[in-house]
Coordinates of C-alpha atoms in Angstrom, one line a residue:
X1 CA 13.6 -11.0 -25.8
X2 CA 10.5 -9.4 -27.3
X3 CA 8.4 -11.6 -25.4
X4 CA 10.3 -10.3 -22.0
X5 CA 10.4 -7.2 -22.8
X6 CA 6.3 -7.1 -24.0
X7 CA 5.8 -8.9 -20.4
X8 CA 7.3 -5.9 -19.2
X9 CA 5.5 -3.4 -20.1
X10 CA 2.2 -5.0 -19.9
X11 CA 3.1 -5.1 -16.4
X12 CA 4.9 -2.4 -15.3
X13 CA 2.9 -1.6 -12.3
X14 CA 3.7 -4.9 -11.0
X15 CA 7.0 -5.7 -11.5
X16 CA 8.6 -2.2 -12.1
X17 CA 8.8 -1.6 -8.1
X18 CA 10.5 -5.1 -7.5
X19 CA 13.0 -4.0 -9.9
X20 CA 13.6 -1.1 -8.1
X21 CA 13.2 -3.0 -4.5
X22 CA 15.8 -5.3 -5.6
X23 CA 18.1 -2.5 -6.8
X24 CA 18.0 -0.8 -4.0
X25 CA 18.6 -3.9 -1.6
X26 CA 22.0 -4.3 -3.9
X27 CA 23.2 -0.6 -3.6
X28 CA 23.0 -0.7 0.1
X29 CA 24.4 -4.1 0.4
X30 CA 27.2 -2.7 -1.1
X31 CA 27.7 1.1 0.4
X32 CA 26.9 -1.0 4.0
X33 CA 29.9 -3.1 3.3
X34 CA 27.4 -6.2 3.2
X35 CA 25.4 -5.4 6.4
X36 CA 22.1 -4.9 4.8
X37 CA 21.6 -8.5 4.1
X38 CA 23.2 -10.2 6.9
X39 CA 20.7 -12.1 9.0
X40 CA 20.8 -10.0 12.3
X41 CA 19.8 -6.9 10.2
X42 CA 17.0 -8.7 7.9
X43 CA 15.2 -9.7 10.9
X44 CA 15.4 -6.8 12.3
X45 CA 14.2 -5.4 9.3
X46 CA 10.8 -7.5 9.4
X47 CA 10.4 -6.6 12.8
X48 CA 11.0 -2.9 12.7
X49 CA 8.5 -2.8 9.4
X50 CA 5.8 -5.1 10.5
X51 CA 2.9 -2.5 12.0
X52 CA 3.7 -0.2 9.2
X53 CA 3.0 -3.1 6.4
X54 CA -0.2 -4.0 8.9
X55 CA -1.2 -0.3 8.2
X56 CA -0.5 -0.4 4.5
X57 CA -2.9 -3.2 3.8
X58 CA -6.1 -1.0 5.4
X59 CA -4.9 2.0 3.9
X60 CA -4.5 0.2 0.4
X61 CA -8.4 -0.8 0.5
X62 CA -9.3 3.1 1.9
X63 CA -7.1 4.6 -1.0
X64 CA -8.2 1.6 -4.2
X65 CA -11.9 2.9 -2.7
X66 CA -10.8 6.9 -3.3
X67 CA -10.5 7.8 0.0
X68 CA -7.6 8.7 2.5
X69 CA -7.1 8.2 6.1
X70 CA -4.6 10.4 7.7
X71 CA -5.7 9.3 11.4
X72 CA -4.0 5.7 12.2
X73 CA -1.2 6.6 13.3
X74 CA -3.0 8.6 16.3
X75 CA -5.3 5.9 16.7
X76 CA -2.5 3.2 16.7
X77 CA -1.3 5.2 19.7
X78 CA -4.8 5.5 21.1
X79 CA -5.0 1.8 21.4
X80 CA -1.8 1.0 22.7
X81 CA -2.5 3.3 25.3
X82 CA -5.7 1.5 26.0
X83 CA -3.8 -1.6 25.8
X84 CA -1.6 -0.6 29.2
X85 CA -4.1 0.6 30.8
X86 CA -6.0 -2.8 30.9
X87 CA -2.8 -4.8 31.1
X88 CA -0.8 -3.2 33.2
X89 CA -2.6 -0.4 35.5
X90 CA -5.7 -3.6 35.8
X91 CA -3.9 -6.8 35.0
X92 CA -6.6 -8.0 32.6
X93 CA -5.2 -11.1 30.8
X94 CA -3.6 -10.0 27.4
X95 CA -5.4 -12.0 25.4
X96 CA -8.9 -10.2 26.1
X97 CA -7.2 -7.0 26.3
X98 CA -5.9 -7.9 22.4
X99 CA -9.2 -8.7 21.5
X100 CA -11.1 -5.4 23.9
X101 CA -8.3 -3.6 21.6
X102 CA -9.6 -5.0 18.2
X103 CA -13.3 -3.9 19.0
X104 CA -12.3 -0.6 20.0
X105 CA -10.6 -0.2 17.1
X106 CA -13.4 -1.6 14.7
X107 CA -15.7 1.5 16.5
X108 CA -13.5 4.0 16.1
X109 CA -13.0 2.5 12.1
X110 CA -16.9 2.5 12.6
X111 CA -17.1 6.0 13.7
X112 CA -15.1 7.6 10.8
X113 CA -16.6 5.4 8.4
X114 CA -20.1 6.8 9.3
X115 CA -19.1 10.5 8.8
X116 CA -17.5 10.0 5.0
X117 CA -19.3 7.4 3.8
X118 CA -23.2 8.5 5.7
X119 CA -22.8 11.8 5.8
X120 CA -20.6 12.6 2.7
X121 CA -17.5 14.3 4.7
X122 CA -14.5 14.1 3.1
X123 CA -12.1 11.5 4.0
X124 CA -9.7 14.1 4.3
X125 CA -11.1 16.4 6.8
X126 CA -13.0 13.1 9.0
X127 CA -9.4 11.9 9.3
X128 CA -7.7 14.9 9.8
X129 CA -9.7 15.5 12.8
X130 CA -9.7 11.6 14.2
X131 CA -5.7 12.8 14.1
X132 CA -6.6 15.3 16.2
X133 CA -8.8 14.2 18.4
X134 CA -6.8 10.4 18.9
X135 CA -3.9 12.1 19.5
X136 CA -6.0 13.9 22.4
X137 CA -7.1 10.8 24.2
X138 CA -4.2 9.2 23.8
X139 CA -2.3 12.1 25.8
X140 CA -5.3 12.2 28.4
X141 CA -5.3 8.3 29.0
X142 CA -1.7 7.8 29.4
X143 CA -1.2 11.5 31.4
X144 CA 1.6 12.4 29.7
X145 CA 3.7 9.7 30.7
X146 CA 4.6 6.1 29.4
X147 CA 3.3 3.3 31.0
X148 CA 5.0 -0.1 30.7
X149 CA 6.2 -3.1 31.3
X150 CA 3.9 -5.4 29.6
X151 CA 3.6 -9.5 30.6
X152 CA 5.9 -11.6 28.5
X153 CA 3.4 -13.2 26.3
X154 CA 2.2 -9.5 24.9
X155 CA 5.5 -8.8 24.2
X156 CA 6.4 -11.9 22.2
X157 CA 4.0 -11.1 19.6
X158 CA 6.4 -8.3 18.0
X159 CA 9.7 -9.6 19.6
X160 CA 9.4 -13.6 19.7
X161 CA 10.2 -16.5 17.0
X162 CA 8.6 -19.9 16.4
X163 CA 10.2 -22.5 18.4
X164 CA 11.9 -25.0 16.3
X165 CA 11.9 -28.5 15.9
X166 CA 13.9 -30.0 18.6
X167 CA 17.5 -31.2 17.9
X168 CA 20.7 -29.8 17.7
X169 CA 21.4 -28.1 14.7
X170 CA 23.3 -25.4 13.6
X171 CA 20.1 -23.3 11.6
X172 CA 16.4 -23.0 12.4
X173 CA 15.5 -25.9 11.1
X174 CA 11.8 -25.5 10.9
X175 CA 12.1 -22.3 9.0
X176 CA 13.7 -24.3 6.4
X177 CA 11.2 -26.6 6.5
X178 CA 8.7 -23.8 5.9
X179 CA 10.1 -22.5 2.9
X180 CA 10.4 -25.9 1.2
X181 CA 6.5 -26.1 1.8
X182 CA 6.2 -22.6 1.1
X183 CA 8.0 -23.1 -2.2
X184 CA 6.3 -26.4 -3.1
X185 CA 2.8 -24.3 -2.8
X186 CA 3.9 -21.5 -4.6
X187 CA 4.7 -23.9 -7.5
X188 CA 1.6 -26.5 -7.0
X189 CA -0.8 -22.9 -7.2
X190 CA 1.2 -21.1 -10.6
X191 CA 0.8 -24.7 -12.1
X192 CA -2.6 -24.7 -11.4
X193 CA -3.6 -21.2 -12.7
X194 CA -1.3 -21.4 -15.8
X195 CA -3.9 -25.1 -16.4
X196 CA -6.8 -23.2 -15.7
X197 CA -6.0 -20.1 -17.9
X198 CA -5.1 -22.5 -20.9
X199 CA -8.5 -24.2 -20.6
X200 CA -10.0 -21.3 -21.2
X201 CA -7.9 -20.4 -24.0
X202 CA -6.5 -17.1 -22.1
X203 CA -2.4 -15.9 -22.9
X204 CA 0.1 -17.3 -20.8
X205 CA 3.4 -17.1 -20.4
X206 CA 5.7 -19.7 -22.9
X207 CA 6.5 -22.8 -21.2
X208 CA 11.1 -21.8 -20.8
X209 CA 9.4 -17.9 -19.5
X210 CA 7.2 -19.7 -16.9
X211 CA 9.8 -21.7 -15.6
X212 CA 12.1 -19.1 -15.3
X213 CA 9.8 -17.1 -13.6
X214 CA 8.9 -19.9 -11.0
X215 CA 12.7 -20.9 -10.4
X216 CA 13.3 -17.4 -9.7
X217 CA 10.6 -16.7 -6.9
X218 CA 11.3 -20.3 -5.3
X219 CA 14.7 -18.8 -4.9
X220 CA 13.7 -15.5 -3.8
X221 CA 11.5 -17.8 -1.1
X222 CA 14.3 -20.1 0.1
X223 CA 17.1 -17.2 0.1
X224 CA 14.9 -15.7 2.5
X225 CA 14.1 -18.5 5.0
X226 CA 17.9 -19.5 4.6
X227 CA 18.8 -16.0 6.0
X228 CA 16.4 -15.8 8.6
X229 CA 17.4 -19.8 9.7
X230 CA 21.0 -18.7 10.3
X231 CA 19.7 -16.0 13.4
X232 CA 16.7 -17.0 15.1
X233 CA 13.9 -18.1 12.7
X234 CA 10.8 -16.6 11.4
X235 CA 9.3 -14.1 14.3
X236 CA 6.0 -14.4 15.3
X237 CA 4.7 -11.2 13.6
X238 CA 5.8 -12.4 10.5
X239 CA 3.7 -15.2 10.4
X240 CA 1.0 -12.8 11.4
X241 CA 1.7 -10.8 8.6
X242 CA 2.2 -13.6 6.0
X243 CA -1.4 -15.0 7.0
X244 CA -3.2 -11.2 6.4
X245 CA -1.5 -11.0 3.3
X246 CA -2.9 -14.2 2.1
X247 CA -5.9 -13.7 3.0
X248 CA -6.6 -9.8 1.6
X249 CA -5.0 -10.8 -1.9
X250 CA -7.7 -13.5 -1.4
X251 CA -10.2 -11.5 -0.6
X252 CA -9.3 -8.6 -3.1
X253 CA -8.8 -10.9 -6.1
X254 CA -11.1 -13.7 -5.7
X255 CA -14.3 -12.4 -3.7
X256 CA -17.4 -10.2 -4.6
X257 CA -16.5 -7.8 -1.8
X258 CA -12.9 -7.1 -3.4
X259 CA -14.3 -6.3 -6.8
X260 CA -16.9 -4.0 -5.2
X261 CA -14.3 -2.2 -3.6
X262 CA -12.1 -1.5 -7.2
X263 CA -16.1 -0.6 -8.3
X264 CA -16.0 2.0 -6.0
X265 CA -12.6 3.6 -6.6
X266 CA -13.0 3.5 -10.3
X267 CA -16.0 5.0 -10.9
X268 CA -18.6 5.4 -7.8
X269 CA -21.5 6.5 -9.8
X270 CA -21.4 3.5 -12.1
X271 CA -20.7 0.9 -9.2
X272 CA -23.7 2.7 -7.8
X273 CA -25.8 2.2 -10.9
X274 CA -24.4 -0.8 -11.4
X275 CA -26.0 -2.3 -7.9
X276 CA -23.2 -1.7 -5.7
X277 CA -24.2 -0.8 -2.4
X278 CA -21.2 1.8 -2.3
X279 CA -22.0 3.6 1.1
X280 CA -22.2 0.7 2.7
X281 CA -19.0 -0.6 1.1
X282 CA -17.3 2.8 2.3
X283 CA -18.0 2.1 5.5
X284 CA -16.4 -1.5 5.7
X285 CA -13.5 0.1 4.4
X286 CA -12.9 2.4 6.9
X287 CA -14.2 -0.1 9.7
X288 CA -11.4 -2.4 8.6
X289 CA -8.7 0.6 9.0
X290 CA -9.6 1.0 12.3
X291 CA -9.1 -3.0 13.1
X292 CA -5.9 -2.5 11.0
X293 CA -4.6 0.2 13.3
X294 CA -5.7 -1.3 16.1
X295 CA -3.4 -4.5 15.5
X296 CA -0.2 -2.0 14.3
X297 CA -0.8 -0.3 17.7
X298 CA -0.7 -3.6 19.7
X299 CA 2.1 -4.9 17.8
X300 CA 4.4 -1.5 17.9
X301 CA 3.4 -1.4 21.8
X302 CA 4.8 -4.6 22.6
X303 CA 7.8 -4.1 20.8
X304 CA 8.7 -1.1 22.5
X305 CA 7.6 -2.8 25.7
X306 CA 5.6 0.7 26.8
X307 CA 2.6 2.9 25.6
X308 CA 3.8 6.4 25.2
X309 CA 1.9 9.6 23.8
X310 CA 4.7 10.1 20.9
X311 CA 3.9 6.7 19.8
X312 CA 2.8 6.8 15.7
X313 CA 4.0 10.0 14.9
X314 CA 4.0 9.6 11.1
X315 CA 2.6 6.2 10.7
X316 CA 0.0 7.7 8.4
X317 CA 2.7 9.1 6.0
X318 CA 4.8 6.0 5.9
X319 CA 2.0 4.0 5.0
X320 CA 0.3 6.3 2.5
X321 CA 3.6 6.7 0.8
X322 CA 4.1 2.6 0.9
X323 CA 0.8 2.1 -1.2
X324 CA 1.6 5.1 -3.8
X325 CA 4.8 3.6 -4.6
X326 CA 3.5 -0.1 -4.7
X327 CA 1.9 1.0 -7.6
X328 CA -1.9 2.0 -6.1
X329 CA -3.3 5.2 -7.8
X330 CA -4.3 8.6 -6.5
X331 CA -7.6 8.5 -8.1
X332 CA -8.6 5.1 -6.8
X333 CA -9.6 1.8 -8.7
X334 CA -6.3 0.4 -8.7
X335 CA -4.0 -1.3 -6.2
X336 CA -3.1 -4.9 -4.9
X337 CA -1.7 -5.9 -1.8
X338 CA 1.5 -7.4 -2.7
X339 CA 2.4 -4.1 -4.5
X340 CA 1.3 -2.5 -1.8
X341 CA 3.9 -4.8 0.6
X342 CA 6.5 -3.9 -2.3
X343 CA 6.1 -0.4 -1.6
X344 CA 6.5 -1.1 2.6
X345 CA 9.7 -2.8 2.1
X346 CA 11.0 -0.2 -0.5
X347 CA 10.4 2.5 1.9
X348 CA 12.0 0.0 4.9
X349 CA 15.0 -0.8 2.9
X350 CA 15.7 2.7 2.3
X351 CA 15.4 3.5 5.6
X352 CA 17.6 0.9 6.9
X353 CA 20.2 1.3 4.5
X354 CA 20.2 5.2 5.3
X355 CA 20.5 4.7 8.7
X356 CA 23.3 1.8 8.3
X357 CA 25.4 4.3 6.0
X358 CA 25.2 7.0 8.4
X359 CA 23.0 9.5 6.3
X360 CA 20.7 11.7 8.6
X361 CA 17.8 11.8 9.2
X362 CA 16.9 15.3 7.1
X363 CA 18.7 13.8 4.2
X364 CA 16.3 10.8 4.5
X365 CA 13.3 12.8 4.6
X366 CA 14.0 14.6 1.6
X367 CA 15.1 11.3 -0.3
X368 CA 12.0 9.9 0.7
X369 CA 9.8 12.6 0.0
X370 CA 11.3 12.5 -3.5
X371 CA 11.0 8.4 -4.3
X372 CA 7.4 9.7 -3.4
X373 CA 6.7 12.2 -5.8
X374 CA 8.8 10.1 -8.5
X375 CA 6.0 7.0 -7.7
X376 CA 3.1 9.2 -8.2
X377 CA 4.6 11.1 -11.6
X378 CA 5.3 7.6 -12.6
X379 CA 1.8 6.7 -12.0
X380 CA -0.1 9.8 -13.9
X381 CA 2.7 9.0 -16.8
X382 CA 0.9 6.1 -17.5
X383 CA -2.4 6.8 -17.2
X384 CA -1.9 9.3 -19.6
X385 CA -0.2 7.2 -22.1
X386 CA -2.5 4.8 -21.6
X387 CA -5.6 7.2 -22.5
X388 CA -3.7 8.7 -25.5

């Protein structure tokens, strides 16, 4: 128990919102009458929450580095307008429109990045006005109106599912599949580190702890491909969302790049001194944001099958809030993704669950702004206990 409980609080950052992810998930499974976790409403879940988890991976890196960007929502607009104008007003195959979409989106990351990170303009005030001036051109490229439909093979990207292997059977078989070699991975890769970290005569967990934590994620995994098998499989933007979160907690944990960019947030004057090229680093960031947004602003286009000038309206916020709660600090330095993807699906959940129990919409506001400001307390509580 002492061994738990020291686990615990050696790691509260990381497991302490999972707790509360999970505990959440059970109150509303049970005040929805067991709606929450049936597998109509968990797909639907992914797919309402995918652009905004898209966002919260760029806006973790822009807040770990110090900074804040309040503009992607307008600029997730701004691209999905762009999107139907090339699709649909000049039939240009979606495909290169995706990809037209991408580099205008990496400019206008570009073009924000070069005013905080060249000229030494706050984040705050660069972004405020990209808000500004994205929500502009987004009204003057779509004239005030929506413009839509889009071809089928856009829209599958936010609405489709993996085909399955064929057969007749009564699940998605290939989603099984997936999570078996999902699972397998997971425990090939733990093995692995916990081999690796005993070589070099670091901690680990004891042997009965490390099993239990293994079982318990394997069956997190296969509970979750077991739900979505009994609807219609894995959608295609989960697997696009699977594949960036892979490869950013990759990036983050394992490369030069990602421990230049914690440099940055934890004490930009040292990383400078240090060697750090930190403008330069500043302005990846922010370039990366704007790809980031770009992708949301495809993805939540196609879903709603039209580009209209409301679209994003507090995509900013949601995401912000997502990475304060997954445990990334207001003062930069600190921050991973898969806390960050904790944080998404906390602030998901609850909004599922509020909307399934019939709670409106200003009483969800207010809860939300609250789980906000208890994240953040929680945050500066432990800092402070840890520098007493």
């Amino acid at each position: 128990m002492s061994t738990i409980t020291k686990l615990l609080r050696n790691n509260v950052r990381q497991y302490g919102m999972f707790l509360v992810l999970v505990l959440i998930m059970g109150l509303f499974q049970i005040l929805s009458d067991g709606t929450l976790l049936k597998p109509l409403n968990i797909t639907n879940l992914v797919l309402q929450n995918s652009y905004i988890l898209i966002l919260v991976i760029g806006m973790l890196l822009v807040i770990i580095t110090g900074h804040i960007d309040l503009s992607v929502g307008s600029i997730a607009a701004f691209i999905g307008a762009m999107a139907a104008v090339m699709m649909v007003n000049y039939h240009m195959p979606f495909p290169l429109a995706m990809l037209l979409c991408l580099l205008m989106g990496a400019l206008i990351g570009a073009w924000q990045g070069f005013w905080v990170a060249a000229v030494g303009i706050p984040s705050f005030i660069v972004t405020l006005a990209g808000m500004l001036l994205f929500r502009g051109l987004t009204m003057l490229v779509l004239g005030g109106q929506s413009i839509g439909p889009f071809p089928g093979g856009f829209r599958s990207i936010s609405s489709g599912f993996i085909p399955d292997i064929p057969g007749n059977w009564n699940v998605h078989m290939l989603t099984l599949l997936l999570g078996a070699v999902l699972s397998l991975l997971y425990i090939f890769m733990e093995w692995r580190g916990r081999i690796t970290q005993s070589r070099y005569q670091f901690e680990v967990l004891s042997l009965p702890l490390f099993i239990a934590k293994v079982a318990f994620i394997v069956i997190i995994i296969n509970l979750f491909t077991f739900v979505l098998s009994a609807y219609n499989g894995i959608p295609n933007v989960l697997v696009i969302l699977f594949a960036l979160v892979v490869l950013y907690t990759f990036v983050m944990r394992k490369t030069v790049m990602g421990r230049h960019i914690y440099a940055v947030g934890g004490n930009e004057k040292a990383a400078r001194l240090s060697g750090v090229k930190t403008k330069k680093m500043t302005f990846w960031v922010f370039v990366n944001m704007g790809v980031m947004a770009a992708l949301a602003g495809l993805i939540f286009t196609a879903r709603l099958n039209a580009a209209t000038p409301k679209a994003g309206v507090n995509f900013e916020l949601d995401a912000i809030a997502a990475c304060f709660i997954g445990g990334a600090s207001a003062s930069g330095g600190v921050g991973t993704v898969i806390g960050a993807m904790i944080g998404g699906l906390v602030m998901g959940v609850m909004n599922n669950g509020m909307s399934l129990i019939g709670l409106g919409i200003d009483y969800q506001q207010g809860i939300k702004g609250l789980v906000l400001l208890l994240a953040v307390a929680f945050d500066i509580y432990n800092k402070n206990k840890t520098a007493a």
